[in-house]
Amino acid sequence: MNIGEISRETGLTAKTIRYYESIGLIPPADRKANGYRAYAPNDVATLKFISRARTLGFSLDEVRGLLTLWHDKARASADVKAMALEHIAGIEDRIQELEQVKNTLVHLTERCHGDDRPECPILEDLAGS
Amino acid sequence: MNIGEISRETGLTAKTIRYYESIGLIPPADRKANGYRAYAPNDVATLKFISRARTLGFSLDEVRGLLTLWHDKARASADVKAMALEHIAGIEDRIQELEQVKNTLVHLTERCHGDDRPECPILEDLAGS
DNA sequence: CTTGACCTTCCCCCAACTGGAAGGCTCATA
DNA sequence: TATGAGCCTTCCAGTTGGGGGAAGGTCAAG
């Protein structure tokens, strides 16, 4: 299996897969006689695992930890759960921040006429008036 | 006014202020005889404007546009409002995404015992079981 | 024999800074 | 006068998670 094929199967670009290898997130792929990377069906599962974890917002460093736990058959599910809960907390913080920013902007836009006159409460607020 | 003083007044680090100058977000500061940057009280207002816009999540490129509008006394408030509304839409999208990710993670953690046994629905889901 | 689709490595680019090195300036104090 | 603290200067590199594209090797089809 060439990198292009596993790329299509996993939805990750070839660039991304090479990048994951370069930072040691996945082990160096075997090489064919011509120097091409050779992937096994097993590698599809690993890359999909990574892809899903990324979709859930885990950083590559966190993914590294998840991969370790995944391969550790003696792991404690508490460790995984702790990571997930911490991640949820971070997401909640981020949502809070965004909500606050959004509310401020909504208030400002409501007070802005939005016509061809220059008076603008949004700019006035940014200017600290 | 040295860069350190305007830094304390605006809450932006000296590094950041130099960076803003380097990318042309603010004009090059005047220099004193010793080569130090010299700031006027007026510059405090500009930097605070930038800082507030950043707090509201505008990118530096958007801030550039806001600064232009701010200085343009013939601006139409509709232009500012359009930027703000678009920004709000982007924030709402981001919140939606985060909510979805959070919900998924919450569901998964609820099904995970979180004890010293290895069975873990979180990892199973990532593995695509 | 050539064409096109692969693959390889390499280095630069993005945002929005931050950290640190190496050096110059200024002022107070011993 | 020296020295030390605390400013300031420029420049280079690193962060996250890759993307773009060059220069070149490989492979199968026509």
XYZ file of C-alpha atoms (C1' of nucleotides) in Angstrom:
318
model
C 0.000 0.000 0.000
C 1.489 3.285 -1.132
C 1.040 6.522 0.746
C -1.516 7.762 -1.799
C -3.719 4.774 -1.220
C -3.626 4.958 2.556
C -4.221 8.671 2.201
C -7.468 8.008 0.330
C -8.481 5.352 2.837
C -7.877 7.507 5.891
C -8.820 10.901 4.546
C -5.469 12.307 5.669
C -3.244 13.889 3.040
C 0.068 12.265 2.140
C 1.738 15.400 3.470
C 0.059 14.983 6.811
C 1.004 11.337 7.076
C 4.648 12.126 6.320
C 4.459 14.914 8.859
C 3.140 12.554 11.537
C 6.023 10.251 10.779
C 8.519 13.108 10.905
C 7.459 14.127 14.402
C 7.435 10.538 15.599
C 3.688 10.304 16.094
C 3.734 7.149 13.993
C 6.764 4.892 13.525
C 8.764 5.197 10.291
C 7.009 3.251 7.551
C 8.710 0.279 5.926
C 10.175 1.020 2.532
C 9.816 -0.879 -0.715
C 12.821 -1.509 -2.952
C 12.138 1.740 -4.806
C 12.117 3.805 -1.605
C 8.356 4.234 -1.470
C 6.712 3.925 1.932
C 4.838 0.631 2.337
C 1.799 0.554 4.588
C -0.029 -2.394 6.084
C -3.793 -2.535 6.653
C -3.006 -2.118 10.337
C -1.652 1.348 9.680
C -5.033 2.430 8.378
C -6.505 1.812 11.805
C -3.811 3.840 13.535
C -4.202 6.784 11.198
C -7.962 6.717 11.493
C -7.579 6.670 15.260
C -5.401 9.748 15.042
C -7.777 11.442 12.636
C -10.778 10.880 14.902
C -8.902 12.107 17.954
C -7.936 15.245 16.034
C -11.569 15.755 15.033
C -12.399 15.731 18.723
C -9.925 18.522 19.208
C -7.073 16.668 20.874
C -3.656 18.158 20.183
C -1.014 16.002 18.558
C 0.670 15.731 21.931
C -2.537 14.518 23.501
C -2.997 12.115 20.602
C 0.437 10.770 21.409
C -0.763 9.984 24.899
C -3.978 8.435 23.620
C -2.033 6.192 21.241
C 0.137 5.023 24.111
C -2.909 4.249 26.213
C -4.549 2.542 23.253
C -1.602 0.190 22.849
C -1.229 -0.386 26.559
C -3.449 -3.349 27.281
C -2.881 -2.855 31.016
C -4.057 0.739 30.967
C -6.551 2.074 33.472
C -9.622 3.530 31.817
C -9.422 6.233 34.508
C -6.380 7.686 32.718
C -8.252 8.002 29.452
C -11.283 9.431 31.165
C -9.152 12.002 32.959
C -7.717 13.195 29.670
C -11.163 13.435 28.141
C -12.598 15.319 31.105
C -9.755 17.786 31.088
C -10.259 18.267 27.395
C -13.969 18.874 27.923
C -13.164 21.486 30.535
C -10.905 23.273 28.075
C -13.608 23.225 25.445
C -16.120 24.615 27.899
C -13.761 27.454 28.753
C -13.292 28.221 25.103
C -17.045 28.217 24.499
C -17.544 30.593 27.428
C -14.987 33.007 26.020
C -16.553 32.886 22.588
C -20.044 33.430 23.995
C -18.853 36.483 25.862
C -17.152 37.941 22.814
C -20.212 37.192 20.743
C -22.510 38.909 23.203
C -20.370 42.015 23.203
C -20.341 42.113 19.431
C -24.079 41.521 19.194
C -24.758 44.401 21.572
C -22.493 46.687 19.584
C -23.945 45.755 16.211
C -27.441 46.280 17.523
C -26.557 49.860 18.354
C -24.882 50.490 15.009
C -27.162 51.909 12.355
C -25.247 50.283 9.545
C -26.008 52.928 6.969
C -23.845 55.376 5.008
C -23.250 57.697 7.932
C -19.905 57.496 9.737
C -21.216 57.365 13.320
C -20.458 53.889 14.618
C -20.738 52.598 18.191
C -18.529 49.658 17.314
C -15.570 51.859 16.470
C -16.366 54.134 19.386
C -16.217 51.204 21.746
C -12.934 49.985 20.302
C -11.575 53.514 20.654
C -12.510 53.340 24.348
C -14.814 56.304 24.205
C 7.565 57.828 26.086
C 9.692 54.693 25.798
C 8.348 51.387 24.610
C 8.317 50.010 28.160
C 6.095 52.793 29.383
C 3.590 52.518 26.544
C 3.681 48.784 27.077
C 2.570 49.236 30.677
C -0.101 51.724 29.634
C -1.591 49.563 26.917
C -1.087 46.137 28.407
C 0.675 44.969 25.263
C 4.214 43.633 25.607
C 7.093 45.578 24.075
C 7.675 42.554 21.857
C 4.149 42.720 20.544
C 4.349 46.443 19.848
C 7.592 45.981 17.901
C 5.942 43.118 16.052
C 2.963 45.288 15.092
C 5.376 47.869 13.777
C 7.345 45.245 11.855
C 4.265 44.056 9.988
C 3.128 47.599 9.282
C 0.044 47.489 11.479
C 1.264 50.678 13.125
C 3.605 53.192 11.484
C 7.302 53.143 12.473
C 7.754 54.997 15.733
C 9.865 58.125 15.856
C 13.312 57.589 17.312
C 15.131 59.511 19.997
C 18.799 60.450 19.630
C 19.817 57.190 21.324
C 17.791 55.052 18.930
C 14.987 54.323 21.377
C 11.441 54.424 20.013
C 9.541 57.545 21.125
C 5.777 57.316 21.552
C 3.183 60.052 21.806
C 0.036 59.859 23.961
C -1.892 59.425 20.726
C -0.176 56.097 20.132
C -1.643 54.785 23.368
C -5.123 55.180 21.904
C -4.187 53.333 18.726
C -2.619 50.438 20.578
C -5.559 50.178 22.948
C -7.872 50.134 19.938
C -5.884 47.262 18.488
C -5.810 45.453 21.807
C -9.583 45.669 22.222
C -10.201 44.522 18.673
C -7.914 41.532 19.292
C -9.806 40.741 22.492
C -12.950 40.598 20.392
C -11.252 38.002 18.214
C -10.521 40.075 15.122
C -7.453 38.906 13.212
C -4.615 41.336 12.650
C -5.726 41.647 9.069
C -9.239 42.549 10.185
C -7.775 44.968 12.703
C -5.946 46.589 9.827
C -9.289 47.175 8.128
C -10.859 48.473 11.332
C -8.014 50.935 11.820
C -8.524 52.221 8.295
C -12.233 52.657 8.909
C -11.524 54.296 12.243
C -9.326 56.912 10.600
C -11.676 57.414 7.682
C -14.018 60.129 8.800
C -16.127 59.570 5.685
C -16.657 55.889 6.389
C -20.056 54.268 6.247
C -21.006 52.570 9.489
C -22.478 49.816 7.314
C -18.945 48.703 6.453
C -18.011 48.306 10.098
C -21.262 46.573 10.903
C -20.756 44.144 8.027
C -17.344 43.173 9.384
C -18.759 42.687 12.848
C -21.686 40.595 11.639
C -19.420 38.374 9.593
C -17.188 37.982 12.602
C -20.158 37.046 14.746
C -21.187 34.419 12.219
C -17.708 32.911 12.364
C -17.831 32.809 16.143
C -21.219 31.122 16.073
C -19.879 28.469 13.729
C -16.953 27.870 16.003
C -19.223 27.576 19.037
C -21.412 25.081 17.197
C -18.405 22.932 16.360
C -17.152 23.034 19.921
C -20.589 22.152 21.292
C -20.760 19.147 19.017
C -17.314 17.941 19.990
C -18.132 18.491 23.635
C -21.356 16.494 23.381
C -19.538 13.597 21.793
C -16.899 13.627 24.496
C -19.466 13.894 27.272
C -21.346 10.886 25.923
C -18.145 8.893 25.723
C -16.952 9.799 29.189
C -20.329 8.933 30.641
C -19.962 5.407 29.320
C -16.394 5.067 30.572
C -16.082 3.541 34.021
C -12.925 5.446 34.775
C -11.465 2.846 37.081
C -8.344 0.672 36.939
C -9.727 -1.695 34.331
C -8.588 -1.290 30.727
C -12.001 -1.386 29.034
C -12.648 2.078 27.691
C -15.424 3.179 25.334
C -13.476 6.330 24.532
C -10.577 4.446 23.034
C -12.951 2.001 21.399
C -14.730 4.831 19.678
C -11.488 6.383 18.493
C -10.444 2.986 17.204
C -13.661 2.888 15.193
C -14.905 -0.268 16.839
C 9.709 6.415 -26.073
C 6.962 9.313 -23.954
C 3.297 10.776 -21.007
C 1.069 11.155 -16.704
C 0.470 9.734 -12.209
C 2.853 8.410 -8.611
C 6.550 8.849 -5.144
C 10.892 11.060 -2.734
C 13.291 14.935 0.002
C 13.879 19.716 0.720
C 12.890 24.169 2.183
C 9.805 28.031 2.716
C 5.147 29.815 4.195
C 0.890 30.827 7.381
C -0.789 33.459 12.530
C 0.554 35.914 16.137
C 3.387 36.119 18.637
C 7.322 34.520 22.508
C 12.038 33.545 24.051
C 16.619 34.362 24.083
C 21.228 35.975 22.619
C 24.366 39.747 22.107
C 25.064 44.191 22.563
C 24.267 49.559 23.604
C 22.361 53.290 26.797
C 21.403 55.588 31.288
C 21.391 56.423 35.912
C 22.327 55.551 40.781
C 25.424 54.033 43.990
C 29.936 52.597 46.176
C 35.589 55.675 38.136
C 33.591 51.380 38.074
C 29.800 48.557 38.380
C 25.261 46.939 38.440
C 20.366 47.272 37.406
C 17.201 48.146 34.206
C 16.169 49.919 30.219
C 16.605 49.625 25.045
C 18.245 47.688 20.213
C 18.360 43.964 16.387
C 18.184 39.353 14.864
C 17.287 34.442 14.869
C 14.640 30.536 16.186
C 10.658 28.211 17.947
C 5.654 27.398 18.640
C 0.974 24.372 16.072
C -0.353 21.612 12.356
C 0.423 21.283 8.548
C 0.297 23.355 2.989
C 2.777 24.759 -1.409
C 5.826 23.864 -4.604
C 10.502 22.691 -6.626
C 13.591 19.140 -8.328
C 13.986 14.703 -9.246
C 13.178 9.277 -9.248
C 9.644 5.427 -10.618
C 6.161 2.912 -12.903
C 2.493 1.389 -16.087
C 0.081 2.280 -20.405
C -0.097 3.411 -25.178
